[in-house]
Short mmCIF file of C-alpha atoms in Angstrom, two decimals:
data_model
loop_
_atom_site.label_atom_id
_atom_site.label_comp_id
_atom_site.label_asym_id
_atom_site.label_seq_id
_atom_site.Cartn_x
_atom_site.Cartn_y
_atom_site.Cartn_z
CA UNK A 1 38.84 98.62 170.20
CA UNK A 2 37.00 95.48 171.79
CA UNK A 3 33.48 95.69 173.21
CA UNK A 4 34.07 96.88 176.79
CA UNK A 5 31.46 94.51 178.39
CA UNK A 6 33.38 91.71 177.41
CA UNK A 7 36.57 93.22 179.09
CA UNK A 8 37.08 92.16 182.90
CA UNK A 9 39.88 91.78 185.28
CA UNK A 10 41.01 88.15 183.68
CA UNK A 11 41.48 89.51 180.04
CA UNK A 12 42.03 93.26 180.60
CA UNK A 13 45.56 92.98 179.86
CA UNK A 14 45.39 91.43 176.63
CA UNK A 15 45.54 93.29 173.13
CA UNK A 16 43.12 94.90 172.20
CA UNK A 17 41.32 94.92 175.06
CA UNK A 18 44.14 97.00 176.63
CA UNK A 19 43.30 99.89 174.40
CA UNK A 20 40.07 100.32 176.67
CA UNK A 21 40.89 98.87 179.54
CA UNK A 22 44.24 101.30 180.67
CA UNK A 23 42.10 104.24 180.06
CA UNK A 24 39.72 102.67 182.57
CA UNK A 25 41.11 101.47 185.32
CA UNK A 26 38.89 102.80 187.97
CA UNK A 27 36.17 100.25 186.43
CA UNK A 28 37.84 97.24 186.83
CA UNK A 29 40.23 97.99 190.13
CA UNK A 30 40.00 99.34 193.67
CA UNK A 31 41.53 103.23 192.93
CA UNK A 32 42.19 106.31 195.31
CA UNK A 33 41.56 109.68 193.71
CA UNK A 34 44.57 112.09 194.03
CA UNK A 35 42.94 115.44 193.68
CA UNK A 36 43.89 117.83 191.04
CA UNK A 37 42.59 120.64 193.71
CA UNK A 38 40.58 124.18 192.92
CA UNK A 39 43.69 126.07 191.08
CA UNK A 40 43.80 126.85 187.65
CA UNK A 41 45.63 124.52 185.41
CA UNK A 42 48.83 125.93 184.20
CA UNK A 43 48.68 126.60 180.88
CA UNK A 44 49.91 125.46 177.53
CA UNK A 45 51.09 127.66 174.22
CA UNK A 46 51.04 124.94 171.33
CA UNK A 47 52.76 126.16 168.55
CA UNK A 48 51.97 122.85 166.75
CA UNK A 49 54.76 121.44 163.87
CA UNK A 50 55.10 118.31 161.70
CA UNK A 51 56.77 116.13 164.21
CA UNK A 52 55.27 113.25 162.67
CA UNK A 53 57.09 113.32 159.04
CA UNK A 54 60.08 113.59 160.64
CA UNK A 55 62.26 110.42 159.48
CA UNK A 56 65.26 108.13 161.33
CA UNK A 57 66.44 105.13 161.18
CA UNK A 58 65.17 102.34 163.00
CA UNK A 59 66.79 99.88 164.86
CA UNK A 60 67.16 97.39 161.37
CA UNK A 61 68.73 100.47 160.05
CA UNK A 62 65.53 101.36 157.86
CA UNK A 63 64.41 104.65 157.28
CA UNK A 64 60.81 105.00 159.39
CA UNK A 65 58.77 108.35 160.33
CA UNK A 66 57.37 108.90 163.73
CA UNK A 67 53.89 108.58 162.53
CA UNK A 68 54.90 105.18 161.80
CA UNK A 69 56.65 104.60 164.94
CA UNK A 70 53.41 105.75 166.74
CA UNK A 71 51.54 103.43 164.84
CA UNK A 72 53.77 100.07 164.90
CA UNK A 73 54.18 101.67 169.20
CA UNK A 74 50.31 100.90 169.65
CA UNK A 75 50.23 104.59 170.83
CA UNK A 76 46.77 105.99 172.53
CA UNK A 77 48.82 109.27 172.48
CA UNK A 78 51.90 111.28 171.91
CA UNK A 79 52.78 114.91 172.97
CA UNK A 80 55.63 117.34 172.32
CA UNK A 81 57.38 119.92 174.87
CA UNK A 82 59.75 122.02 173.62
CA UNK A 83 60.98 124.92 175.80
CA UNK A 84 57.65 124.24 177.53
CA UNK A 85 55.40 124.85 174.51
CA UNK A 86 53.59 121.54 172.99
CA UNK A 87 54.37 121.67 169.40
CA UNK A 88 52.67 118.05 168.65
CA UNK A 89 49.98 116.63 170.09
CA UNK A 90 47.73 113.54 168.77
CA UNK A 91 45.06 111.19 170.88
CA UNK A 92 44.26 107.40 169.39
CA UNK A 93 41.85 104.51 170.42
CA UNK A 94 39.42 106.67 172.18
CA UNK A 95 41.94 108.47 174.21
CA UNK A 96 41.14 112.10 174.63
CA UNK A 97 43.18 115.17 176.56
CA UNK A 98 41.11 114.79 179.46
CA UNK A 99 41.28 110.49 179.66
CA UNK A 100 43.71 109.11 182.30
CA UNK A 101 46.21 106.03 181.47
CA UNK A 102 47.38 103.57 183.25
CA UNK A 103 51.39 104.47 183.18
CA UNK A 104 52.51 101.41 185.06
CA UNK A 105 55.80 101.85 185.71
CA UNK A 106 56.16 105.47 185.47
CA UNK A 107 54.68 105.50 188.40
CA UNK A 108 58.35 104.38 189.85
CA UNK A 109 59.31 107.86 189.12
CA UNK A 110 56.60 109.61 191.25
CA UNK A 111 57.78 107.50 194.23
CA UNK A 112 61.45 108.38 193.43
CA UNK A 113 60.92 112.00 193.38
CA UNK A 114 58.46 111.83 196.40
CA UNK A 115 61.19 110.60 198.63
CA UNK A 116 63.83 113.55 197.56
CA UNK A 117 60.90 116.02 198.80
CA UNK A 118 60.56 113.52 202.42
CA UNK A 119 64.56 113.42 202.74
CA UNK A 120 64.57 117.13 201.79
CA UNK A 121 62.14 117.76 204.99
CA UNK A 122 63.91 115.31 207.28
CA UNK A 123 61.25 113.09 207.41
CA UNK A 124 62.75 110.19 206.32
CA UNK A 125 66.38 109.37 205.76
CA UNK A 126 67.44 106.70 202.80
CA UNK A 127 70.43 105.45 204.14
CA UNK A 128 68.06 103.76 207.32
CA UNK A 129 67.06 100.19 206.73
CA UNK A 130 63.40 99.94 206.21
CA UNK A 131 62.94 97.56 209.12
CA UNK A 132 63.87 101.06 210.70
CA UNK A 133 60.41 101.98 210.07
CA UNK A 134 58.05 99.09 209.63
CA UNK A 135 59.38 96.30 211.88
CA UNK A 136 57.68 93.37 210.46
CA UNK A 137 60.43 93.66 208.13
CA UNK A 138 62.89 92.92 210.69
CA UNK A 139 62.70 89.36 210.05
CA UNK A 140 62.38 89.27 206.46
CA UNK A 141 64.41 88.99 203.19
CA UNK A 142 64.17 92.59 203.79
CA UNK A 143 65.99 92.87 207.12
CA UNK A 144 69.13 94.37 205.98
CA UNK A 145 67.62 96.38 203.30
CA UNK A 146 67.91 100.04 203.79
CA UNK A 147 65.97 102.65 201.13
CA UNK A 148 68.71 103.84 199.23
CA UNK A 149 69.06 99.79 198.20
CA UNK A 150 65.09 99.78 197.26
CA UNK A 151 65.60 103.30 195.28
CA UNK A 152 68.14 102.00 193.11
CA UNK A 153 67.42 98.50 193.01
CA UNK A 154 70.16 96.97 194.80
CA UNK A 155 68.25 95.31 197.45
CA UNK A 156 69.10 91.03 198.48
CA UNK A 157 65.36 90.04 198.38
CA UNK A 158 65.20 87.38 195.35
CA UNK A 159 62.32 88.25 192.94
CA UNK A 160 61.14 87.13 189.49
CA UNK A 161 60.46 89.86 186.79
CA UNK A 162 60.07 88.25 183.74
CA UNK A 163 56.86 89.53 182.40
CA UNK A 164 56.98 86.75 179.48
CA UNK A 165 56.59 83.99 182.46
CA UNK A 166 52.97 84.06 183.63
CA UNK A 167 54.11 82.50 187.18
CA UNK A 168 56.87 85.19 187.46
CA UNK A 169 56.82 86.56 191.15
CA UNK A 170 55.90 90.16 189.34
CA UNK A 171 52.49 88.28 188.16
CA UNK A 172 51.97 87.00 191.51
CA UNK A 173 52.85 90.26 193.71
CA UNK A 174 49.73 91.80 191.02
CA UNK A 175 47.11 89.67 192.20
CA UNK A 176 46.99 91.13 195.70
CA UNK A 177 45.56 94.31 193.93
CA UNK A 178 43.21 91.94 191.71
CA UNK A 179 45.24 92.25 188.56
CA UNK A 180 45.48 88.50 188.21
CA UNK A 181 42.77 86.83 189.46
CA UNK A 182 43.58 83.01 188.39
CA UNK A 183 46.76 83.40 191.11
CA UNK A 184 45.15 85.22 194.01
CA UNK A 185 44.39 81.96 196.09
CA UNK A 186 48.44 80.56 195.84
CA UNK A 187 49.13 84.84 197.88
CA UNK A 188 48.22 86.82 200.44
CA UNK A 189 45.91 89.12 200.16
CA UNK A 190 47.96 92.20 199.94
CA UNK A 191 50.87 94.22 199.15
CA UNK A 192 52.58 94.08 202.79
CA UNK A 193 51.83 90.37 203.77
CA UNK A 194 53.13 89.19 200.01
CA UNK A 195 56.60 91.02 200.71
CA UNK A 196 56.47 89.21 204.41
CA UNK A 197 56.15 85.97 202.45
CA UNK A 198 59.35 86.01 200.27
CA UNK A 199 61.92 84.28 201.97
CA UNK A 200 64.36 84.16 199.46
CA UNK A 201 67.55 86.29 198.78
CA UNK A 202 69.86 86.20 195.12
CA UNK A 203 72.69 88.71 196.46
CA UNK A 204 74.13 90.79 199.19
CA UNK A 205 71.81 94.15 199.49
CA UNK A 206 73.53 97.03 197.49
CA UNK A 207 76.14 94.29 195.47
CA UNK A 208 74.16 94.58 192.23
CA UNK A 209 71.54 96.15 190.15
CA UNK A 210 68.48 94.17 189.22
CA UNK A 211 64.01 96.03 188.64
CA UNK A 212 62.28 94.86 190.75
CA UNK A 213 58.80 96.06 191.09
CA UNK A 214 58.30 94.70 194.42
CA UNK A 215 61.29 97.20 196.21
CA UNK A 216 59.09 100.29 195.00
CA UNK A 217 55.84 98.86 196.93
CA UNK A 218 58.23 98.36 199.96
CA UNK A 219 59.38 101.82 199.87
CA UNK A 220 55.51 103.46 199.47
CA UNK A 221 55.10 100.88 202.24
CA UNK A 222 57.71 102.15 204.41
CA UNK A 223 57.24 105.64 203.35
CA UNK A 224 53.45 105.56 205.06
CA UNK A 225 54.89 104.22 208.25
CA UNK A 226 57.53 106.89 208.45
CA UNK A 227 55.39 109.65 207.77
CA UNK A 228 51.94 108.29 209.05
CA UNK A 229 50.25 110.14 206.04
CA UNK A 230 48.60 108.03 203.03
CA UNK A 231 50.41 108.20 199.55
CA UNK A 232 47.30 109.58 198.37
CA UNK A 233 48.29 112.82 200.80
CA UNK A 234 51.75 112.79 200.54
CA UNK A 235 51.86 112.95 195.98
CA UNK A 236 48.28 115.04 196.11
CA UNK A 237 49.82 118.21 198.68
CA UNK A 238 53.74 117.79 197.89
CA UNK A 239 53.55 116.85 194.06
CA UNK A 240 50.38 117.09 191.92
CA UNK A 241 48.70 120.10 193.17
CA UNK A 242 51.93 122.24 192.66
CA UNK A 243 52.26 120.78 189.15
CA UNK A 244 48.52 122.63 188.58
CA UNK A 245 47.71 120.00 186.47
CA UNK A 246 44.15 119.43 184.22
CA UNK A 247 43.43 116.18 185.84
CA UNK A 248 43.05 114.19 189.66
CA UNK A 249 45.53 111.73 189.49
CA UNK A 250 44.85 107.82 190.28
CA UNK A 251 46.23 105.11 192.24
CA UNK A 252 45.47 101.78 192.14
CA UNK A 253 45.27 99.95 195.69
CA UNK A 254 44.89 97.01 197.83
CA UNK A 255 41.87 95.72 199.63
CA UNK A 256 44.10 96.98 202.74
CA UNK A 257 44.24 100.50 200.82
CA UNK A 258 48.06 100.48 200.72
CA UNK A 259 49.42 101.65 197.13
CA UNK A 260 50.59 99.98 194.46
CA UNK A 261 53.00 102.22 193.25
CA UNK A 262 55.19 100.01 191.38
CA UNK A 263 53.10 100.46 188.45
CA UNK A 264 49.35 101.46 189.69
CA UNK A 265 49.36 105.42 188.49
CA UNK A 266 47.06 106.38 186.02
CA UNK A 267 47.28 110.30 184.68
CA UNK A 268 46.46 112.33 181.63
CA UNK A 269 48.73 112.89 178.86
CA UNK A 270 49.03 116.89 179.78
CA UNK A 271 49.74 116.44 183.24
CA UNK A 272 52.49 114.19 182.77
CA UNK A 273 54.13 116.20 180.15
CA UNK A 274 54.10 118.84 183.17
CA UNK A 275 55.64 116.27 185.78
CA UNK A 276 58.05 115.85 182.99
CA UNK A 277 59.06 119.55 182.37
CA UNK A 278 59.19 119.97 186.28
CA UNK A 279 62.19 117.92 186.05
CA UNK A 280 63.77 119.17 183.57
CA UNK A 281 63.81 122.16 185.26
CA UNK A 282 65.37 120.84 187.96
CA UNK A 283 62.01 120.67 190.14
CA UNK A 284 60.84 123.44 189.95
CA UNK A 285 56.97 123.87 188.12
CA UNK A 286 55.13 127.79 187.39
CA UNK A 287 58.11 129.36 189.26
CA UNK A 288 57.51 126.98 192.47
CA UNK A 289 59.94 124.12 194.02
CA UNK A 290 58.84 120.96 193.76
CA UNK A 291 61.00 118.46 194.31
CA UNK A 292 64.56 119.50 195.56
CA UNK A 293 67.27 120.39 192.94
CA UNK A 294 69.83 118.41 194.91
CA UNK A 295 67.76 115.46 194.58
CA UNK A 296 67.36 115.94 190.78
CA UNK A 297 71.16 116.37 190.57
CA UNK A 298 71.84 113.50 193.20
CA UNK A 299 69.32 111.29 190.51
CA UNK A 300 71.45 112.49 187.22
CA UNK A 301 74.70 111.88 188.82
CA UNK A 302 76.48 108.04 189.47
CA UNK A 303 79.70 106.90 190.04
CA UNK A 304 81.29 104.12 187.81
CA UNK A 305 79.77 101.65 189.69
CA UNK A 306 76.53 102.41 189.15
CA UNK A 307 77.15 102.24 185.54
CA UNK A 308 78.97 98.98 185.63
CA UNK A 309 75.37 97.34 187.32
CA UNK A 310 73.20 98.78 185.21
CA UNK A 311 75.69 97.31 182.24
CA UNK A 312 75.27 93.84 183.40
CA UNK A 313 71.63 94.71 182.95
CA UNK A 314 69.13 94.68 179.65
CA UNK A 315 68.24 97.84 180.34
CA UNK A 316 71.96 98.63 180.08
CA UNK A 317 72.04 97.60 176.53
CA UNK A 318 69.32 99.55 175.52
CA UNK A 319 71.44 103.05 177.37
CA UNK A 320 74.73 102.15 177.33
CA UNK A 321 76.81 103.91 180.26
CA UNK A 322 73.55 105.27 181.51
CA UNK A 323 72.31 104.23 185.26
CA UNK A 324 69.13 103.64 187.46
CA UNK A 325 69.30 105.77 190.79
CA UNK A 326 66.11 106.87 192.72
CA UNK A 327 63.68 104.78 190.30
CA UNK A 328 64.92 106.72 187.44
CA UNK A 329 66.92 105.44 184.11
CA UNK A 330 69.58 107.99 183.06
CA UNK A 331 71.59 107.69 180.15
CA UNK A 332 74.90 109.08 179.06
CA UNK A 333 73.75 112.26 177.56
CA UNK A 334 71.69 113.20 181.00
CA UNK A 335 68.18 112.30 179.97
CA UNK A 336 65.51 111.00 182.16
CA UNK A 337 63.37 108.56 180.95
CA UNK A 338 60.09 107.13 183.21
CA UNK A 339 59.14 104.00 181.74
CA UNK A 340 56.37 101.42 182.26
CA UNK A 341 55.66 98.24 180.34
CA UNK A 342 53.31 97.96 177.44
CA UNK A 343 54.78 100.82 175.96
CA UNK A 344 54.68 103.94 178.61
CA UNK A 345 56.63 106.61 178.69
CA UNK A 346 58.00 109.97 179.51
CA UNK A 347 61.50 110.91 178.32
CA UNK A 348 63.22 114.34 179.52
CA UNK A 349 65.94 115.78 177.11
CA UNK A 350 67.15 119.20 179.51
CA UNK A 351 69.94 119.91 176.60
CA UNK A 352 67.31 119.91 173.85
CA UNK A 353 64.79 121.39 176.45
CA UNK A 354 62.19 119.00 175.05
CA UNK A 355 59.73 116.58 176.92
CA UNK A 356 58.04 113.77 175.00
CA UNK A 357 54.92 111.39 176.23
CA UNK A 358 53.82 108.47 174.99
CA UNK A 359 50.96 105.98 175.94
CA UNK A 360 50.41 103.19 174.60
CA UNK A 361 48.74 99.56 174.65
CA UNK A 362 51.14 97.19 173.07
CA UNK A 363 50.19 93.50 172.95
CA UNK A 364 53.36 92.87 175.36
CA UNK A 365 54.58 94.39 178.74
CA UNK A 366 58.20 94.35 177.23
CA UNK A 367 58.91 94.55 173.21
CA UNK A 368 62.32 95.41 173.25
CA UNK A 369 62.71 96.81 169.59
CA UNK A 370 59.25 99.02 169.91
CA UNK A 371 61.50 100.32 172.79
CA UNK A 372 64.43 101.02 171.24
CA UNK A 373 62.55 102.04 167.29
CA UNK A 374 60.89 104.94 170.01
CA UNK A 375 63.90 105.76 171.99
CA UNK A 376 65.89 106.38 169.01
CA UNK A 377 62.68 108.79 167.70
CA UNK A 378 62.29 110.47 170.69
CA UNK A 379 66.24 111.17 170.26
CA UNK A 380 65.72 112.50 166.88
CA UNK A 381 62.78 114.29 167.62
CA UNK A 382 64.97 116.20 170.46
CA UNK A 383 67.77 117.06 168.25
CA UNK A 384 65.37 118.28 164.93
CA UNK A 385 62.62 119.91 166.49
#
């Protein structure tokens, strides 16, 4: 691990520096605490087992074991549901139980799930345009967008997400939360005013599938306005308490304070492992609902053209006949999987019953076969365990 006082907000994301710097985000970034509140965590049994000698072939077709997919992953950790005991658990790099990680896009999936709970109360309705609710959208690439396009990606609004191009509009949209200094004079100065600024559209909103990060900062945008409560509020009372987790959760904002919840979450391996269980039991966490089961079941189930989109997309190589609905990647078989670059992820398996994290801090926002080598593990792991 580098020397941390070398490590600052131009050179945080590169590798290794990334094995300190994502487990310390609240030293380099302007953060809201999400409190954890004064209940009990729920808690564990760990019945550990030798998940990590457990073999399958890669995607070369070579025979690997997890504890070399963990290692060739970058992983800071890796944890084990199954039937909601943890039967493997191991921490790298520093990273402890009780250290929070960034989880970029994972954070998608909080958002996602937050809006079922907001539909589910009649506070907000997805099929409304957003402009609905925050008129300075109303003349904006965003005019005809309604939420249900920004949920599943579907929206006009022509955006760059190539993580490999270091002038991509994704690289840009991150220096309004001081993630990329060296571009923060060519923006504005925060999350709202950069969406204002993009003129641009590629397609007719709802025509086709295509991530873009900057449709999930519209939504916690829009979501604020509708509600007039802070994201902070809204995922600390309706999501994170109930999940009685170990840690507060964290949120990376603008100097405006509005979220960056396209990829700006940071939370502890056990709590997310509980997130993750809480949808595979269709939302409900300890015997209480969290997020509605209708929403879960609305997020698992898509027509054939949601699957023909998400074809046309990487990501639809990687889960073939899978989908993307309310900032969630489905495949086939019904499995959830929350993903963020560098190497995050939580993957939900309700057949198998099993729940898998993994952190990590690769030395690229997208490898594609690190991706796939852990997909196919976590797979394997489901099936054997």
């Amino acid at each position: 691990m580098s020397n941390s006082k070398s490590i600052n907000s131009n050179n945080w994301r590169k590798h290794p520096n990334n094995e300190w710097s994502f487990q310390n985000i609240e030293k380099l970034f302007s953060t809201q605490r999400i409190k954890k509140g004064d209940q009990k965590p729920s808690k564990f049994i760990v019945k550990n087992a030798p998940i990590d000698k457990i073999e399958f072939s890669n995607l070369e077709g070579k025979k690997q074991t997890i504890r070399k997919m963990l290692a060739n992953g970058y992983a800071d950790s890796f944890l084990v549901l199954k039937e909601g005991k943890i039967i493997y658990e191991e921490y790298f790099n520093g990273m402890s139980q009780s250290s929070l990680h960034l989880i970029n896009s994972i954070s998608k999936n909080f958002l996602g799930m937050l809006t079922g709970i907001l539909k589910e109360n009649k506070l907000i309705d997805p099929n409304k345009k957003i402009s609905e609710y925050v008129s300075e959208f109303r003349q904006s690439a965003f005019s005809e967008t309604t939420l249900r396009h920004a949920l599943d990606m579907t929206a006009a609004v022509k955006y760059d997400e190539t993580y490999d191009n270091p002038n991509a509009d994704f690289w840009h949209e991150t220096s309004t939360v001081g993630w990329n200094p060296c571009l923060e004079k060519e923006n504005p100065s925060n999350l709202l005013d950069y969406a204002l600024s993009i003129e641009e559209k590629e397609q007719l909103d709802g025509s086709s599938y295509h991530y873009r990060t900057i449709l999930t900062n519209i939504i916690a945008i829009t979501i604020e306005a509708a509600t007039e409560e802070k994201m902070s509020h809204l995922l600390e009372t309706l999501i994170w308490q109930k999940l009685l987790p170990e840690q507060d959760l964290l949120m990376v904002v603008d100097n405006k304070g509005y979220p960056y919840m396209g990829a700006g979450l940071n939370a502890c391996t056990r709590d997310l492992a509980r997130f993750g269980q809480m949808l595979l039991q269709q939302g409900t966490f300890n015997g209480n609902s969290v997020i509605p089961a209708s929403w879960i079941q609305e997020t698992v189930t898509a027509g054939q053209a949601y699957k023909e989109n998400f074809s046309k997309d990487p990501f639809g190589e990687v889960f073939p006949n899978g989908h993307y609905k309310n900032q969630t990647i489905v495949d086939k078989n019904g499995c959830f999987y929350c993903l963020g670059i560098y190497g995050q992820c939580v993957y939900i398996n309700p057949k198998y019953e099993t729940v898998i994290v993994k952190l990590s801090s690769q030395p690229g926002p997208a490898i594609p076969e690190l991706l796939i080598d852990s997909v196919i593990a976590m797979n394997k792991i489901a099936s054997a365990a």
